[in-house]
GROMACS .gro file of C-alpha atoms in nm:
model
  309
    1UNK     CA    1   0.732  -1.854  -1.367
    2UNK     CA    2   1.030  -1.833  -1.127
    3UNK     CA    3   0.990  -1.696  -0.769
    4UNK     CA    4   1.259  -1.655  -0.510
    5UNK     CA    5   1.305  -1.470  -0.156
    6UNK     CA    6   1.545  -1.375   0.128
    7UNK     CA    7   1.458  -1.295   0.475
    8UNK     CA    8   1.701  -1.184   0.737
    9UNK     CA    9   1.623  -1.129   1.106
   10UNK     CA   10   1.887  -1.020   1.346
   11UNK     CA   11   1.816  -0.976   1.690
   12UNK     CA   12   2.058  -0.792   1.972
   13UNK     CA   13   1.952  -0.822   2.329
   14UNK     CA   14   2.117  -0.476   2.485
   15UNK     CA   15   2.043  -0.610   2.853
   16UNK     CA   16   1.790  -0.764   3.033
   17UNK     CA   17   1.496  -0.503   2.947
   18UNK     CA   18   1.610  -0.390   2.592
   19UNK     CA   19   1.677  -0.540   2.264
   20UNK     CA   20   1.729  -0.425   1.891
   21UNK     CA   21   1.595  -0.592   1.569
   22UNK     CA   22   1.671  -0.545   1.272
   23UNK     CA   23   1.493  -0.728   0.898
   24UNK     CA   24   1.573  -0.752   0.593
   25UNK     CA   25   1.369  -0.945   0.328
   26UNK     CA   26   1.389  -0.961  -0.069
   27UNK     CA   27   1.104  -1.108  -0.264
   28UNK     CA   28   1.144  -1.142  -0.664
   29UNK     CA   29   0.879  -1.306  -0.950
   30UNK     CA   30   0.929  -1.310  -1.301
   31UNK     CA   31   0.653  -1.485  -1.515
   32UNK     CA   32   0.629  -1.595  -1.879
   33UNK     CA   33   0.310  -1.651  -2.108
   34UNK     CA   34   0.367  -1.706  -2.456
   35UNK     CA   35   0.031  -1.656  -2.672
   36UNK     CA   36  -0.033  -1.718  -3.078
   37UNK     CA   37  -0.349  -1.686  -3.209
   38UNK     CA   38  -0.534  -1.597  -3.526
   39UNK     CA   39  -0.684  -1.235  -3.564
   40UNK     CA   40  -0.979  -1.115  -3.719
   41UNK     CA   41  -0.790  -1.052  -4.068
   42UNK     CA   42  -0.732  -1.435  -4.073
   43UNK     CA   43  -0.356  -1.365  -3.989
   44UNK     CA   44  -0.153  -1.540  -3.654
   45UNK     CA   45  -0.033  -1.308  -3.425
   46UNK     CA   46   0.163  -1.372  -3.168
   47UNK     CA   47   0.213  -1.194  -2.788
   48UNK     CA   48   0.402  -1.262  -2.525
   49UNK     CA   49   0.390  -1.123  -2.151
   50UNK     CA   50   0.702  -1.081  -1.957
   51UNK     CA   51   0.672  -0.955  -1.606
   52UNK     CA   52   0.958  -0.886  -1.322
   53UNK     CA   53   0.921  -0.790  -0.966
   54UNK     CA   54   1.074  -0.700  -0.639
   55UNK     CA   55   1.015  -0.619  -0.315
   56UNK     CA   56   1.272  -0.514  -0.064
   57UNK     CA   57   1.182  -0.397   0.304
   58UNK     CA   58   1.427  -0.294   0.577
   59UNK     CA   59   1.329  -0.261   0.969
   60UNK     CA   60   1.475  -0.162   1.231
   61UNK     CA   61   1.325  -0.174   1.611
   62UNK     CA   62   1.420  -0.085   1.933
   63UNK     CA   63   1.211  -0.222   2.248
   64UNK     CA   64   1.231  -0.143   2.645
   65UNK     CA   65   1.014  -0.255   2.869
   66UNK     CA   66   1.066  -0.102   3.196
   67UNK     CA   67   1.204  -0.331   3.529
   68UNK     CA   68   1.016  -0.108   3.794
   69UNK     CA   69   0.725   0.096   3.749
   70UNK     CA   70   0.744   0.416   3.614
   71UNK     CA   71   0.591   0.673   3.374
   72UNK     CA   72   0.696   0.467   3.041
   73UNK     CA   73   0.646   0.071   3.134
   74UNK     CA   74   0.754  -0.047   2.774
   75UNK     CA   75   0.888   0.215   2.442
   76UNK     CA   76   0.918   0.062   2.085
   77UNK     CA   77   1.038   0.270   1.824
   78UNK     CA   78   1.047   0.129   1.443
   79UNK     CA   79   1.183   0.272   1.090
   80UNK     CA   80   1.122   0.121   0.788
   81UNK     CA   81   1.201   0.182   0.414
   82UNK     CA   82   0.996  -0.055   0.173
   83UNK     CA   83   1.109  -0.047  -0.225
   84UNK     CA   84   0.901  -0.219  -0.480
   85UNK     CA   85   0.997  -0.194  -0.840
   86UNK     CA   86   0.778  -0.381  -1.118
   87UNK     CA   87   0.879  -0.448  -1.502
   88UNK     CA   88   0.573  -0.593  -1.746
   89UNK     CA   89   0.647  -0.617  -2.136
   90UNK     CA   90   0.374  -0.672  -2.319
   91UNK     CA   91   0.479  -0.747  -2.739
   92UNK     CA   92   0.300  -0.780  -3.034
   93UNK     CA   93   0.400  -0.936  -3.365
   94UNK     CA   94   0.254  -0.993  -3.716
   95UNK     CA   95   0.361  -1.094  -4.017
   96UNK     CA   96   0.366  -0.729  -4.099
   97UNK     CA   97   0.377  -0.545  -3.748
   98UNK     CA   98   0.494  -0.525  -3.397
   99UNK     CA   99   0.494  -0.336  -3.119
  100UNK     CA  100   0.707  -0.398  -2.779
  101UNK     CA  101   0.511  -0.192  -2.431
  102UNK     CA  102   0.688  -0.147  -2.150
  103UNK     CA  103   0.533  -0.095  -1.844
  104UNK     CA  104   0.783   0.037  -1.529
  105UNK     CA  105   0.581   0.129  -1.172
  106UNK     CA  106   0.813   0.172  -0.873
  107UNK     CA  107   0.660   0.231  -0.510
  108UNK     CA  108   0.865   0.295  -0.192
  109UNK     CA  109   0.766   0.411   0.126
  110UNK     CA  110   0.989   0.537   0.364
  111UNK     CA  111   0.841   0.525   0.740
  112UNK     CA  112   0.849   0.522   1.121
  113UNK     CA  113   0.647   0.474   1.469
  114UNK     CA  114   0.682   0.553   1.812
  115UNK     CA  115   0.454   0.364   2.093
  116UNK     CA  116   0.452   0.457   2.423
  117UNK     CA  117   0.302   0.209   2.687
  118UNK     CA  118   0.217   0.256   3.071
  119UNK     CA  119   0.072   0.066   3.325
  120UNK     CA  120  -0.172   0.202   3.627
  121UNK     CA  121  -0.272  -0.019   3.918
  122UNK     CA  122  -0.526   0.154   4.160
  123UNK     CA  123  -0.745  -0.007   4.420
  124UNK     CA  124  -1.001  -0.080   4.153
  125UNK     CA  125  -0.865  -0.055   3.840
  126UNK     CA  126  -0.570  -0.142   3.640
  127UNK     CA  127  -0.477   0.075   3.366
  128UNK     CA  128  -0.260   0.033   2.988
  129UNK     CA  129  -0.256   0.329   2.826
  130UNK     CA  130  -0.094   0.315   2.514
  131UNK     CA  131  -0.005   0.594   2.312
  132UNK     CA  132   0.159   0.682   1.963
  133UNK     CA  133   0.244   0.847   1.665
  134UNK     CA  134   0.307   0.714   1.272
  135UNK     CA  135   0.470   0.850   0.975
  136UNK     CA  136   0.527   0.722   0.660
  137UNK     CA  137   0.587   0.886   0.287
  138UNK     CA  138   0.540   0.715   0.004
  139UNK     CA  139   0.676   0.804  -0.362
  140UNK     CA  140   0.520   0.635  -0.687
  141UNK     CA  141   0.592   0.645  -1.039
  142UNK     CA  142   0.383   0.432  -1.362
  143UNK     CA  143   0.608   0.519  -1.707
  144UNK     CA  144   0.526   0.340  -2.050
  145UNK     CA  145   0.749   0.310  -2.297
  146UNK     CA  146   0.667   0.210  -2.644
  147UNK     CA  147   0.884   0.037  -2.925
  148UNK     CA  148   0.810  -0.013  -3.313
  149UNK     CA  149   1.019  -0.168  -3.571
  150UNK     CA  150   1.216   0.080  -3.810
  151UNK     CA  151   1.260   0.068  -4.199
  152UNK     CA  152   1.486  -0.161  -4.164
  153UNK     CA  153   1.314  -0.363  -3.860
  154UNK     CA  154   1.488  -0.273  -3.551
  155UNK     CA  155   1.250  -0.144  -3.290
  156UNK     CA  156   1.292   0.250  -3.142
  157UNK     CA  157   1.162   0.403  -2.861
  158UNK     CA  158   0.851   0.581  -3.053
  159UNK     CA  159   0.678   0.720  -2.733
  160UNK     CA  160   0.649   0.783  -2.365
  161UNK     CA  161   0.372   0.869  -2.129
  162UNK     CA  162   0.263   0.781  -1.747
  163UNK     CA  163  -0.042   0.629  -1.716
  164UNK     CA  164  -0.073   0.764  -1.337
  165UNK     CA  165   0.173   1.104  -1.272
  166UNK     CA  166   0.452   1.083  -1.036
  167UNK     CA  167   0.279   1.116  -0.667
  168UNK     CA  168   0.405   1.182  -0.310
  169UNK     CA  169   0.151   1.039  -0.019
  170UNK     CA  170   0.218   1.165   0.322
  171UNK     CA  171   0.046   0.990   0.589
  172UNK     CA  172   0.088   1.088   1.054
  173UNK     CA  173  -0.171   0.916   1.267
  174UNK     CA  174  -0.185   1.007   1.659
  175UNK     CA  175  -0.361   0.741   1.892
  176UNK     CA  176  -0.434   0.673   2.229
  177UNK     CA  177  -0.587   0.324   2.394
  178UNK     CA  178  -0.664   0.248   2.752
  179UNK     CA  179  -0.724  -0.069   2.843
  180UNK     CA  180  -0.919  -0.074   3.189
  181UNK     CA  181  -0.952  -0.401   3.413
  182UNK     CA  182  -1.192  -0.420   3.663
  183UNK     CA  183  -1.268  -0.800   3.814
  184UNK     CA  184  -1.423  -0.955   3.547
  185UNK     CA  185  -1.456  -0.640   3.325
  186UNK     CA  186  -1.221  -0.536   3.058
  187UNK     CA  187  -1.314  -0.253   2.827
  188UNK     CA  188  -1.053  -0.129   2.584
  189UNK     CA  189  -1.152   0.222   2.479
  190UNK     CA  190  -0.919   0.425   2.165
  191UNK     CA  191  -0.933   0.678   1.942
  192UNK     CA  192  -0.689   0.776   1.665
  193UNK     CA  193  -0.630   1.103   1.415
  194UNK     CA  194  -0.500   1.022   1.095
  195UNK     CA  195  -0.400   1.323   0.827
  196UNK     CA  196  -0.321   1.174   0.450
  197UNK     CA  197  -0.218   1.423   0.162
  198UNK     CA  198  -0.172   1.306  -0.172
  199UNK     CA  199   0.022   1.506  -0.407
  200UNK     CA  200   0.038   1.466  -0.787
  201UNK     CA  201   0.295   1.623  -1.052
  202UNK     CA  202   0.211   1.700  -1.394
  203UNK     CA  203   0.525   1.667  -1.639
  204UNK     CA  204   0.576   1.589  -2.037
  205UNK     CA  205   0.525   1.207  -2.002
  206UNK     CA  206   0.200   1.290  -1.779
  207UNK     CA  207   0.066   1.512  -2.065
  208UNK     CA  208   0.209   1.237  -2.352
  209UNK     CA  209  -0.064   0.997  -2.233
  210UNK     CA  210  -0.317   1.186  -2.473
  211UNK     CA  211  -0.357   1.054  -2.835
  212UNK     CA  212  -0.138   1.264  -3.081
  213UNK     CA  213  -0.487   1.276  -3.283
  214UNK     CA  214  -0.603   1.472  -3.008
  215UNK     CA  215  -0.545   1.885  -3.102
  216UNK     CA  216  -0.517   1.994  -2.738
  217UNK     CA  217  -0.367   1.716  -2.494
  218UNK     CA  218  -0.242   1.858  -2.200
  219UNK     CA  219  -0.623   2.022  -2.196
  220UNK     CA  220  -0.785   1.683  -2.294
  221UNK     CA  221  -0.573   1.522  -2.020
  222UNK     CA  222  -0.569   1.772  -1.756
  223UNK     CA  223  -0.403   1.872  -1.436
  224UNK     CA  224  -0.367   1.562  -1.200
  225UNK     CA  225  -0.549   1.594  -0.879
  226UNK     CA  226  -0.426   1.645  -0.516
  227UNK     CA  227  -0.599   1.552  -0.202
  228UNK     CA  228  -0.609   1.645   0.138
  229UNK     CA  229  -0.815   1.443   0.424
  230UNK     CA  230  -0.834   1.398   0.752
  231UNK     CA  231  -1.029   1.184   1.003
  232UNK     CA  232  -1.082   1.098   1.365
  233UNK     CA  233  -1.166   0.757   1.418
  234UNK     CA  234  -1.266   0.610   1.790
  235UNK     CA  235  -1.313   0.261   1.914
  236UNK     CA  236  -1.442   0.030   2.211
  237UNK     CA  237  -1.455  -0.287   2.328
  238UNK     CA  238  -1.574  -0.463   2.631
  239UNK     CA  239  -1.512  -0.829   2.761
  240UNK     CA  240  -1.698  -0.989   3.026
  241UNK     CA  241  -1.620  -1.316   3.261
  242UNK     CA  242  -1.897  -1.502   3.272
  243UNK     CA  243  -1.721  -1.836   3.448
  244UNK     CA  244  -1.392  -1.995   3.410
  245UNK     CA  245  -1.315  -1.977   3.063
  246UNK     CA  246  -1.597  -1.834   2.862
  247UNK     CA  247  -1.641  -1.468   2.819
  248UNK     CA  248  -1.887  -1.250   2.623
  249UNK     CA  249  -1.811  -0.984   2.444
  250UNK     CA  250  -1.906  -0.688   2.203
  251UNK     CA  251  -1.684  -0.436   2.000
  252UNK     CA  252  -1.765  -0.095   1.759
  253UNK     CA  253  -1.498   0.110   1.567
  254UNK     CA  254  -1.471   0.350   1.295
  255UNK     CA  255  -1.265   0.278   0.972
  256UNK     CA  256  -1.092   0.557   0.745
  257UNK     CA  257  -1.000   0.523   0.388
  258UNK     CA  258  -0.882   0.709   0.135
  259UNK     CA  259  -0.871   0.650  -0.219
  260UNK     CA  260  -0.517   0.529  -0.346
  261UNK     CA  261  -0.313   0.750  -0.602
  262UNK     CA  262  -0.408   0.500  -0.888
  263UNK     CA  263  -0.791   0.545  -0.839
  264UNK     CA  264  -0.773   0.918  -0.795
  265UNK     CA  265  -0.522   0.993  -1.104
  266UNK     CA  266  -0.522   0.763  -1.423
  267UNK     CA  267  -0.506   0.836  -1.793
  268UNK     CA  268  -0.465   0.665  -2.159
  269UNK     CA  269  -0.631   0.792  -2.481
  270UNK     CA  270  -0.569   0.579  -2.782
  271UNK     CA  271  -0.716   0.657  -3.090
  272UNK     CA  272  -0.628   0.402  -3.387
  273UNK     CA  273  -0.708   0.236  -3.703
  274UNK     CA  274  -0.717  -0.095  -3.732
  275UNK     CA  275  -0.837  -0.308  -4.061
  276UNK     CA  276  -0.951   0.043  -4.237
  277UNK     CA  277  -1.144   0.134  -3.907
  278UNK     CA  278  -1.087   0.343  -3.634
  279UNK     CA  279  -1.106   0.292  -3.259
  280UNK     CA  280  -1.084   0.454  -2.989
  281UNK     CA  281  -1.065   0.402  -2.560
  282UNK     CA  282  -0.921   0.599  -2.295
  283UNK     CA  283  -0.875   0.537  -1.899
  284UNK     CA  284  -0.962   0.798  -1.623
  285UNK     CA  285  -0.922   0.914  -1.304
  286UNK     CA  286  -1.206   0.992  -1.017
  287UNK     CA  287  -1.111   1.340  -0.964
  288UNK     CA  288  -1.479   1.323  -0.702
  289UNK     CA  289  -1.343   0.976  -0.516
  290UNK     CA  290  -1.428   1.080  -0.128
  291UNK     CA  291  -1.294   0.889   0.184
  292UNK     CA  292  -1.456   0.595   0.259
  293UNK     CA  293  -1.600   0.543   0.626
  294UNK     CA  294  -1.746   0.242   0.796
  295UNK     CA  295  -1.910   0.127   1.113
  296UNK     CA  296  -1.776  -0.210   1.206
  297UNK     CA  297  -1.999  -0.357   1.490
  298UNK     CA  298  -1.910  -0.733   1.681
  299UNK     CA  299  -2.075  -0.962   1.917
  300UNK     CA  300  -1.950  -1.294   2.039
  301UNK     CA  301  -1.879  -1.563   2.306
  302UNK     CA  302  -1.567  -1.706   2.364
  303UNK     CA  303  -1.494  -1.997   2.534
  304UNK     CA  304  -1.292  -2.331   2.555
  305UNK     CA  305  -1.273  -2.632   2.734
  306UNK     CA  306  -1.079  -2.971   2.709
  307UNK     CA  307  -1.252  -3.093   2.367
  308UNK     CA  308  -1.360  -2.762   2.216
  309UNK     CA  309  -1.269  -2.405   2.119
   0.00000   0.00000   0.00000
């Protein structure tokens, strides 16, 4: 296995109070494992596994943070665009047969955020509210491609199919924090919306992932499924000085997930005979996956000294 990577950080200071940064970062693996064995018909047959990836991100960011005080104390804006492609060949050969799979899945996600922060100092209380929004879309794609030797032993393309059909996810999430100070008080209180809708194309390849033993694939496979969801999450936290350098403290949020466009959309059939039997497996989707929900609760002490944390 080989693995190499790139990562480029530029930073532009504007003036005083605002700056620009930009990344850029390549990551690429390619692995190797050769395999020969002997199969059940007292035969060697050999396999090998061939895998490539890469990862590419690009970011750019723009932060102010305000010299006087004012209705926006500090602004950061930030786009990305995040590419992964992945290439796994998976082939087969006997002294009779072969068979080269090749798997392609490409991800990229395209996205941005804007966070708004301002500062309140009363009598009593100090205030950081921080507000925000986030978008992203992402676009994935899972094609196989199948070769097989020819009468005269060069391998063809034979088939095509998608194990998971071509998906757009669209994700916003609004929040809003304050963080309140009051002597030896701090409680940070949040909440956030987040909206996710998943949507899945049925094409050819999609359909192509049924056996061509099967008389009716497109209505073996099915329609892929879509998914809308939506959830308001809150959170709090408080933070209490008990001396010099030892707080307690206690915490409770809400998490959000939603299944991923793999879980909620997958299909293989493969019928086949094998040794003058046949077999037969297929893959599936969770059309009935829900969001997942959690209560995460949190309790501690905190404190440090010379000697110990």
């Amino acid at each position: 296995g080989e693995s190499q990577s790139y990562y480029t950080k530029i930073i532009k200071r504007i003036d005083d109070n605002k700056e620009l940064d930009f990344t850029y970062e390549v990551v690429s693996k390619d692995s190797t494992n050769d395999i020969t064995k002997e199969n059940i018909a007292g035969s060697n047959i050999s396999s090998k596994d061939t895998s490539d990836s890469e990862r590419q991100r690009i970011s750019l960011a723009y932060k102010y943070e305000s010299e006087n005080d004012s209705f926006i104390d500090g602004l950061n804006i930030n786009i990305y665009n995040n590419d992964m492609d992945y290439d796994h060949t998976w082939s087969t050969r006997t002294s009779s047969s072969g068979e080269d799979q090749d798997t392609k899945l490409e991800q990229d996600t395209f996205g941005g955020s804007i966070q708004v922060i301002n500062e309140i100092e009363t009598e009593n209380l100090d205030h950081r509210i921080t507000w925000g929004f986030e978008a992203s879309r992402f676009e994935g794609s899972r094609k196989q491609d199948v070769f097989e030797p020819n009468n005269s032993g060069v391998y063809e393309l034979t088939e095509q199919y998608k194990r998971n059909p071509d998906t757009e996810v669209d994700k916003y999430s609004i929040y809003l924090q304050d963080e309140i100070s009051s002597g030896k008080l701090d409680i940070i209180a949040g909440i956030r919306y987040d909206n996710i809708n998943l949507d899945a194309k049925s094409d050819a390849l999609w359909f192509n992932s049924g056996s061509d033993y099967l008389l009716d694939k497109e209505g073996t496979v099915g329609e892929p499924n879509d998914l809308e969801a939506s959830r308001v999450s809150p959170s709090i936290s408080a933070m209490y000085e008990l001396k010099d350098n030892v707080n307690v403290y206690a915490k409770y949020n809400k998490g959000f997930r939603t299944p991923s466009w793999e879980e909620l959309n997958s299909s293989h059939v493969n019928v086949f005979n094998m040794y003058g039997s046949w077999y037969a497996y297929s893959t599936l989707g969770n059309p009935d996956l829900k969001p997942e929900t959690s209560d995460n609760y949190e309790i501690g002490i905190k404190g440090r000294d010379t000697k110990l944390d």
